[in-house]
Amino acid sequence: MTGQPTARRRFLKFLAASPLLGGINEALAQEQRLPDPSVWGPRALDKLIASPREALDVFDFEPVMREKVPPAHFGYMATGIDDEVTLRANREGFQKFQLRPRRMIDVSTLDLGMELFGQRYPSPIVIAPTGSNSAFHSDGELAVSRAARNGNHLSMLSTVATLSIEDAIAARGRPVWFQLYPTDRWEVAEALARRAEKAGAGAIVITVDVLARQNWETLYRLMRDDTRDCSACHQRTMKAFVQRKPNFDGIDIGGLSSTGHTTLTWDFVKRLRNTVKTRLLIKGLMTAEDAVLAADNGLDGIVVSNHGGRVDDSGRSTIDALPEIIKAVRGRLPVIVDSGFRRGTDIVKALAMGARAVAIGRPYLWGLAAFGQPGVERVLGLLQTELRAVMMQMGAPSLKDLTPALVHRAD
Ligand SMILES: Cc1cc2nc3c(=O)[nH]c(=O)nc-3n(C[C@H](O)[C@H](O)[C@H](O)COP(=O)(O)O)c2cc1C
């Protein structure tokens, strides 16, 4: 890698010597110009943080994870789908929106308290459900649940977690929300939902955006770099897969061939609504039309999500989709949003647009893989600290003061 720019410069110089190619001189000058403004303290991959405290922002954890986790497991975390257009859009989307800070407002006392379904949390930052956390650190979801307890964050547990919903609630010390993959067998979905309800889950979040096989090229390429024998843990049958996921323990998985569901319609929601009394949310909506249908079908909330750019390469970020959804639901149900949130400013933009809370996925996995529970705690702490600072700068002492007038869509 390091030899490449030098070789390129030498080639440009060679071309510049040619009288026919005067324009190359300009190219060479461009090449030698420093960025404006210059970057004097870039993040360097040869200077990784050695402890959570050293992190300046959540991005500092990802290269540590890359060092500590086998390539295939890192690839499972990092991958988007196809060309990863949606993955990048999730980050680029925030640049389309600017903040309009207000001045002369007393922000000496801040209240970041968030209320959902009668439960109060001291933060609007939520743990999104992610599968197989023990692939990143031996403490897996246990570490994540304990970190959520210490910061008193709302957390969601994946259907395919490597910890059961009962154990997650015990470790969290407060009801955890259960994320439900519908699966292609109603009986399995029903049994999972009943189990979550019995365990005392605060809500069930139905993920509806996984339909086709996911073309996770980053994962597949990194798998080729992984020299370990993976067959001890990964056999290629659905039975073997779910047998390693404790939420399926005791459930008859006969005939199950997918955790997704290609015949999924609103009938599934109606059926589930008649099965459990627990609050039901739907995760993976990206349009106003579906958001209105969610409200019409008696759901209690929406998670606007594109699965962190892992399910379709639509190219649409969730921050782009959020305003039309907020407008369409007209406050009939609370909206949570995830995908690409990495900074306090990102979170403030979504809350100001009208989201009740913001969920994060990869950043806490970076912290987990890098340093276990203290890493997750530091990631959550950094985001909370950034959020506080941005709210002060915006002149918003509480979440209710974050209003649409604080956000401007750039032309
Ligand atoms: C490694 C990984 C595993 C995931 N597993 C699940 C899952 O089991 N169920 C689910 O609904 N979403 C899952 N997601 C999506 C997250 O819930 C969330 O939507 C996404 O991570 C948010 O984007 P972000 O990673 O950019 O913050 C997963 C995401 C990642 C990165």
XYZ file of C-alpha atoms and ligand atoms in Angstrom:
442
model
C 0.000 0.000 0.000
C 2.667 2.522 1.061
C 4.616 2.110 -2.203
C 1.624 3.046 -4.342
C 1.496 6.870 -3.972
C 5.251 7.095 -4.641
C 4.960 4.992 -7.804
C 2.028 7.108 -8.912
C 3.942 10.342 -8.311
C 6.906 8.986 -10.277
C 4.584 8.105 -13.141
C 2.997 11.583 -13.072
C 6.457 13.161 -13.159
C 7.364 10.997 -16.159
C 4.221 12.149 -17.959
C 4.853 15.770 -16.988
C 8.217 15.604 -18.780
C 6.355 14.985 -22.031
C 5.711 18.244 -23.964
C 2.411 16.794 -25.208
C 1.009 16.468 -21.743
C 1.198 19.932 -20.181
C -2.024 19.366 -18.211
C -0.254 16.745 -16.173
C 1.733 19.511 -14.456
C -1.536 20.729 -12.995
C -2.356 17.172 -11.852
C 1.010 16.954 -10.151
C 0.466 20.276 -8.396
C -2.924 19.038 -7.153
C -1.285 15.868 -5.908
C 1.237 17.825 -3.841
C -1.281 20.287 -2.341
C -2.205 19.734 1.284
C -5.892 19.253 2.070
C -7.580 22.486 3.082
C -7.980 22.582 6.036
C -5.036 20.293 6.680
C -5.485 17.151 8.728
C -2.832 17.270 11.439
C -4.156 14.571 13.770
C -5.462 11.767 11.577
C -6.568 8.473 13.084
C -3.621 6.133 12.588
C -4.080 2.387 12.272
C -0.659 1.787 13.835
C -1.690 3.681 17.006
C -4.683 1.801 18.348
C -6.235 2.635 21.701
C -5.144 0.293 24.487
C -8.056 0.947 26.843
C -11.641 2.231 26.564
C -10.694 5.468 28.340
C -8.302 6.427 25.541
C -11.097 6.523 22.982
C -11.954 9.991 21.695
C -15.002 8.813 19.791
C -16.770 5.562 18.945
C -14.761 5.094 15.732
C -11.612 4.456 17.779
C -12.937 0.990 18.712
C -13.471 -0.499 15.253
C -9.789 -0.973 14.306
C -9.182 -2.591 17.712
C -11.986 -5.025 16.923
C -10.350 -5.733 13.556
C -7.173 -6.733 15.433
C -8.905 -8.901 18.017
C -11.617 -10.740 16.101
C -11.149 -13.394 13.387
C -11.661 -12.018 9.861
C -14.937 -13.868 9.264
C -16.496 -12.610 12.501
C -15.329 -9.072 11.791
C -16.810 -9.440 8.310
C -20.174 -10.506 9.772
C -20.255 -7.259 11.751
C -18.935 -4.911 9.065
C -20.699 -6.181 5.996
C -23.376 -4.376 4.053
C -25.132 -5.820 1.023
C -23.995 -5.811 -2.649
C -22.143 -2.541 -3.382
C -22.850 -1.278 0.164
C -24.553 1.816 -1.214
C -27.086 1.837 1.629
C -24.339 1.272 4.189
C -22.555 4.420 3.000
C -25.805 6.341 2.499
C -26.592 5.856 6.174
C -23.516 7.930 7.039
C -23.686 10.385 4.131
C -27.359 11.091 4.823
C -26.488 13.087 7.939
C -24.522 15.584 5.828
C -27.723 16.602 4.052
C -29.083 17.998 7.286
C -27.593 20.932 9.136
C -28.309 22.120 12.646
C -29.619 25.630 13.462
C -28.297 26.399 16.934
C -30.287 28.781 19.161
C -28.534 31.072 21.652
C -29.296 32.778 24.953
C -31.049 29.793 26.518
C -30.134 28.472 29.980
C -28.649 25.010 29.423
C -26.949 24.704 32.828
C -29.322 21.843 33.696
C -29.898 19.151 31.096
C -32.552 16.464 31.048
C -31.884 13.631 28.597
C -34.732 11.570 30.052
C -36.786 9.592 27.534
C -40.189 8.016 28.171
C -41.610 5.049 26.290
C -44.759 3.110 27.192
C -44.743 4.534 30.721
C -41.088 3.604 31.329
C -38.467 6.305 31.856
C -34.841 6.037 30.791
C -32.085 8.606 31.388
C -31.051 8.433 27.742
C -32.698 8.213 24.301
C -29.819 5.950 23.150
C -31.026 2.381 22.721
C -29.192 -0.897 22.110
C -30.349 -2.344 18.756
C -30.685 -6.134 18.511
C -27.686 -7.869 16.955
C -27.214 -11.622 16.618
C -24.436 -13.900 17.841
C -22.591 -11.442 20.110
C -20.357 -14.208 21.480
C -18.681 -14.246 18.049
C -17.146 -10.925 19.085
C -16.312 -11.488 22.752
C -16.779 -14.486 25.032
C -19.082 -12.444 27.320
C -21.346 -11.643 24.344
C -24.843 -10.376 25.123
C -24.195 -10.751 28.856
C -21.621 -7.949 28.674
C -23.987 -5.855 26.545
C -26.908 -6.383 28.954
C -24.753 -5.445 31.938
C -23.475 -2.335 30.195
C -27.087 -1.407 29.387
C -27.928 -1.862 33.066
C -25.060 0.374 34.220
C -26.104 3.201 31.900
C -29.820 2.352 32.295
C -30.362 2.159 28.543
C -33.296 0.485 26.868
C -32.016 -2.636 25.112
C -33.357 -5.103 22.566
C -32.247 -8.718 22.362
C -32.033 -10.532 19.021
C -33.956 -13.741 18.315
C -30.589 -15.222 17.326
C -28.690 -13.916 20.342
C -26.270 -16.210 22.132
C -28.104 -15.483 25.408
C -31.708 -16.325 26.259
C -34.288 -13.608 26.858
C -34.634 -14.810 30.476
C -30.902 -14.431 31.123
C -30.749 -11.095 29.315
C -33.540 -9.677 31.495
C -31.806 -10.994 34.618
C -28.500 -9.387 33.583
C -30.179 -6.119 32.542
C -32.232 -5.952 35.771
C -35.146 -4.432 33.853
C -37.389 -5.661 31.023
C -35.484 -6.078 27.774
C -37.326 -5.882 24.455
C -37.348 -9.070 22.390
C -36.662 -8.818 18.659
C -38.633 -11.441 16.768
C -37.698 -12.901 13.416
C -41.013 -14.212 12.048
C -39.377 -17.393 10.660
C -41.146 -19.404 7.974
C -43.183 -21.374 10.510
C -45.951 -19.614 12.431
C -45.690 -22.152 15.284
C -42.049 -21.220 15.874
C -42.763 -17.464 15.813
C -45.696 -18.013 18.157
C -43.593 -20.052 20.579
C -40.787 -17.450 20.562
C -43.271 -14.635 21.205
C -45.009 -16.517 24.013
C -41.657 -17.287 25.575
C -40.635 -13.606 25.454
C -43.936 -12.543 26.978
C -43.622 -15.109 29.762
C -40.067 -13.968 30.466
C -41.327 -10.416 30.959
C -39.999 -8.759 27.808
C -40.995 -5.075 27.704
C -42.048 -5.337 24.067
C -41.717 -7.575 21.035
C -40.125 -5.990 17.973
C -40.942 -7.828 14.747
C -38.159 -7.479 12.187
C -39.697 -7.539 8.720
C -36.909 -6.489 6.379
C -35.100 -9.797 5.832
C -36.661 -11.556 2.851
C -34.081 -12.658 0.285
C -30.699 -14.268 0.797
C -28.279 -11.540 1.779
C -25.381 -11.005 -0.603
C -22.851 -10.003 2.056
C -19.756 -9.678 -0.133
C -17.539 -8.084 2.526
C -18.291 -11.041 4.784
C -17.650 -13.588 2.024
C -14.362 -11.974 1.034
C -13.129 -11.822 4.623
C -14.186 -15.438 5.155
C -11.603 -16.352 2.523
C -8.917 -14.756 4.718
C -9.968 -16.841 7.711
C -7.704 -19.840 8.020
C -9.530 -21.447 10.964
C -11.668 -24.549 10.621
C -15.134 -23.040 11.059
C -17.086 -26.278 10.742
C -16.978 -26.984 14.488
C -19.290 -24.028 15.113
C -20.949 -23.443 11.742
C -22.798 -26.248 10.038
C -24.833 -25.237 7.069
C -28.285 -26.318 8.238
C -30.977 -24.181 9.818
C -31.372 -26.805 12.550
C -27.698 -26.545 13.509
C -27.870 -22.748 13.371
C -30.819 -22.297 15.736
C -29.687 -25.080 18.053
C -26.873 -22.729 19.077
C -29.326 -19.920 19.840
C -30.801 -20.330 23.335
C -34.085 -18.548 22.551
C -35.041 -21.632 20.513
C -34.389 -24.052 23.407
C -37.399 -26.295 23.960
C -39.150 -25.068 20.811
C -40.075 -27.582 18.112
C -38.090 -26.390 15.082
C -39.183 -29.209 12.775
C -39.820 -27.890 9.255
C -38.088 -24.593 9.939
C -36.005 -23.509 6.959
C -35.522 -19.763 7.438
C -35.624 -17.064 10.112
C -36.987 -14.741 7.420
C -40.423 -15.122 5.882
C -41.276 -14.594 2.208
C -45.038 -14.734 2.681
C -45.033 -12.130 5.433
C -48.015 -9.750 5.297
C -50.004 -7.663 7.808
C -51.941 -10.878 8.607
C -48.898 -12.003 10.596
C -49.123 -8.865 12.738
C -52.862 -9.393 13.317
C -52.265 -12.996 14.282
C -49.479 -12.070 16.674
C -51.603 -9.260 18.113
C -54.224 -11.896 18.982
C -51.562 -14.157 20.506
C -49.670 -11.943 22.967
C -50.631 -8.919 25.028
C -47.077 -7.516 25.100
C -46.509 -4.275 23.196
C -45.679 -4.938 19.545
C -43.389 -2.871 17.366
C -42.289 -3.363 13.776
C -38.656 -2.916 12.723
C -37.420 -2.310 9.205
C -39.916 0.192 7.773
C -38.573 2.852 5.396
C -41.668 4.532 3.915
C -44.595 6.702 5.000
C -47.046 4.252 3.402
C -45.895 1.325 5.551
C -45.743 3.501 8.652
C -49.418 4.427 8.245
C -50.288 0.746 7.768
C -48.361 -0.069 10.954
C -50.498 2.403 12.887
C -53.695 1.125 11.192
C -52.784 -2.457 12.098
C -52.621 -1.708 15.804
C -48.868 -1.744 16.307
C -47.505 0.163 19.288
C -44.395 1.585 17.642
C -42.090 1.649 14.628
C -38.357 1.177 14.282
C -37.283 2.991 11.116
C -34.349 0.889 9.985
C -32.583 -0.497 6.935
C -30.813 -3.048 9.115
C -27.617 -0.998 9.004
C -27.399 -1.344 5.205
C -27.446 -5.141 5.386
C -30.695 -6.051 3.622
C -31.250 -3.994 0.473
C -29.068 -1.680 -1.560
C -31.823 0.923 -1.964
C -29.334 3.702 -1.325
C -31.761 5.391 1.064
C -30.551 6.352 4.503
C -32.876 6.185 7.495
C -32.313 9.877 8.295
C -33.672 10.600 4.795
C -36.721 8.398 5.381
C -37.465 9.678 8.871
C -39.204 13.027 8.103
C -41.852 11.495 5.815
C -42.554 8.777 8.362
C -42.871 11.199 11.279
C -45.196 13.348 9.186
C -47.347 10.391 8.099
C -47.882 8.855 11.540
C -48.879 12.222 13.069
C -47.889 11.146 16.568
C -50.161 8.065 16.515
C -47.249 5.904 17.651
C -43.653 6.445 18.773
C -40.869 6.179 16.217
C -37.406 4.834 16.978
C -34.710 5.026 14.319
C -31.406 3.229 13.721
C -28.716 2.686 11.057
C -25.517 4.699 10.846
C -25.766 6.689 14.095
C -22.248 7.401 15.350
C -22.234 10.968 16.716
C -24.187 13.142 19.128
C -25.068 15.386 16.185
C -26.575 12.407 14.291
C -28.749 11.595 17.294
C -29.842 15.206 17.778
C -30.897 15.477 14.129
C -33.184 12.442 14.431
C -34.652 13.511 17.787
C -35.268 17.027 16.477
C -37.099 15.568 13.474
C -39.404 13.786 15.916
C -37.915 10.375 16.690
C -38.455 9.276 20.281
C -35.183 7.386 20.530
C -32.175 6.316 18.472
C -30.800 2.777 18.426
C -27.215 1.844 17.681
C -25.840 -1.434 16.384
C -22.225 -1.703 15.233
C -20.658 0.863 17.592
C -21.431 -1.170 20.706
C -20.173 -4.303 18.945
C -16.875 -2.480 18.286
C -16.667 -1.678 22.003
C -17.629 -5.231 22.976
C -15.092 -6.885 20.711
C -12.341 -4.462 21.712
C -12.714 -4.513 25.503
C -15.821 -6.467 26.583
C -18.328 -4.789 28.910
C -16.117 -1.728 29.646
C -15.850 -1.163 25.894
C -19.644 -1.194 25.467
C -19.980 1.156 28.446
C -17.454 3.572 26.994
C -19.193 3.599 23.604
C -22.516 4.385 25.249
C -20.842 6.950 27.510
C -19.135 8.738 24.616
C -22.384 8.982 22.677
C -24.219 10.255 25.758
C -21.488 12.856 26.403
C -21.575 14.020 22.779
C -25.356 14.177 22.892
C -25.257 16.364 26.014
C -22.746 18.720 24.412
C -24.779 19.056 21.208
C -27.978 19.728 23.159
C -26.201 22.512 25.064
C -24.911 24.008 21.836
C -28.385 23.823 20.276
C -29.954 25.608 23.248
C -32.077 22.537 24.062
C -32.119 21.730 27.790
C -34.375 18.664 27.337
C -35.421 16.271 24.597
C -38.736 18.075 24.166
C -36.770 21.208 23.233
C -35.319 19.367 20.238
C -37.790 20.514 17.586
C -37.835 20.367 13.750
C -36.886 24.073 13.597
C -33.389 23.083 14.748
C -32.798 21.055 11.563
C -32.394 22.467 8.085
C -32.191 20.356 4.946
C -29.236 21.607 2.929
C -30.077 22.675 -0.647
C -23.700 -7.957 13.326
C -25.121 -7.501 13.231
C -26.136 -8.381 13.560
C -27.461 -7.959 13.500
N -28.447 -8.828 13.883
C -29.736 -8.404 13.884
C -30.767 -9.258 14.364
O -30.521 -10.374 14.786
N -32.041 -8.788 14.327
C -32.351 -7.527 13.875
O -33.529 -7.142 13.856
N -31.383 -6.694 13.433
C -30.098 -7.096 13.442
N -29.119 -6.236 13.044
C -29.476 -4.857 12.667
C -29.477 -3.946 13.899
O -30.554 -4.228 14.744
C -29.582 -2.469 13.504
O -30.713 -2.300 12.699
C -28.350 -1.967 12.764
O -27.178 -2.548 13.273
C -28.257 -0.458 12.911
O -27.233 0.047 12.105
P -25.766 0.382 12.636
O -25.075 -0.918 12.801
O -25.212 1.198 11.527
O -25.898 1.151 13.934
C -27.780 -6.642 13.078
C -26.748 -5.758 12.754
C -25.424 -6.173 12.831
C -24.338 -5.195 12.506
